[in-house]
């Protein structure tokens, strides 16, 4: 196999929880050496988010795959001195503290850049590094609420609804990864490092549909707001339809060609010429009626998969609404390697658990495919990493004992 894209790149990862660690994990997949700095004793918060199976730390395992764990106390001068040496020769620094925290330690971008001008320094936060709310705390659901994303989600007659997955955490991690790659390319051409400012709120705001339309109406003095649409979508023929046994499928027949194919699949040629459904405008006027007709057709099948198969034959975009339990053994994702087994952490391997079923690479590169390594145990690489910076194994042991007692 050819050399991995970021082989030889050194990343210092101070991030905790989801967004920052996710960015670091992707850099590791591409071959970078990612050194994760963790608190003594406790480590990353996700180490305690346990799933129950094998007492495994599945969140931590996924978000920190392929990294090296080093435990250092930032509040101790001895620990801080070592960290500053590490930052001085890092290619990338990832951090997700609130603005101002790294500055107090002398580890903010300006301080690090004085001794390492080529560093690519990525700061991830809730609201960004500037602005009135910059120092406010925030998490995924807070950013969903603040940016209006939550107001647009849910049933029309229901309350604002949080997207149940940590969509902004994961998306912000991917944004941070992409921005870091762009900055590294700039450095490759110019030798210059730079500071990257990525936020949960910025990620959420970039996703808001209808912003331009609402902004224009507001500028014209028209009172308007985006409405929750629930199961209905802009075009009748596209939406979520319930079948038997509380099963659902999603159909996207949202233009004239697809509406024709849907009518053919349902064996309802009359709907093509019916004045209530012969155009986009007429279908909009009669949306509830048409939704009911399509849903009755879906419910006519004993198994919703049969409805999906019929729609597939006519090339109507559709999918059964799967549960997470369904998708973990999906044949398509398995065939693409999107579901895979990654090495279990060393402590789990000692208990006989060699691999963990996980999401596989979703970036598919023909020449330099991603490789996912195992997540580290807390402090697993203390000696391997810290001896590079002038400490002996004995000195490392003394420092670790001191930091453990101080907690």
XYZ file of C-alpha atoms in Angstrom, residues 13 15-22 36 38-39 42-52 55-65 67 139 166 169-170 375-376 378:
42
model
C -5.357 16.775 20.302
C -10.322 18.102 22.439
C -12.969 16.443 24.590
C -16.389 14.909 23.923
C -17.423 14.646 20.224
C -16.685 17.380 17.669
C -12.953 17.886 18.239
C -12.113 14.221 18.806
C -14.043 13.382 15.631
C -4.486 12.850 22.648
C -6.121 13.656 28.585
C -6.712 14.508 32.234
C -10.541 10.687 34.355
C -9.536 11.234 30.741
C -12.020 12.277 28.069
C -15.638 12.562 29.247
C -16.697 9.948 26.681
C -14.706 7.289 28.547
C -17.613 7.149 31.008
C -20.392 7.072 28.387
C -20.757 3.313 28.595
C -22.966 1.175 26.365
C -23.214 -1.843 28.642
C -18.630 -2.576 29.749
C -17.255 -1.022 26.567
C -16.678 2.664 25.997
C -18.138 2.730 22.523
C -18.314 6.508 22.139
C -14.676 6.919 23.142
C -13.572 3.967 21.025
C -15.079 5.408 17.860
C -14.123 9.048 18.357
C -10.530 8.318 19.351
C -9.623 5.445 17.063
C -4.769 7.866 18.568
C -23.507 21.783 23.327
C -25.571 14.687 17.724
C -21.153 17.689 16.904
C -20.374 15.244 14.111
C -8.571 3.579 20.531
C -5.985 3.868 23.332
C -5.985 6.066 29.261
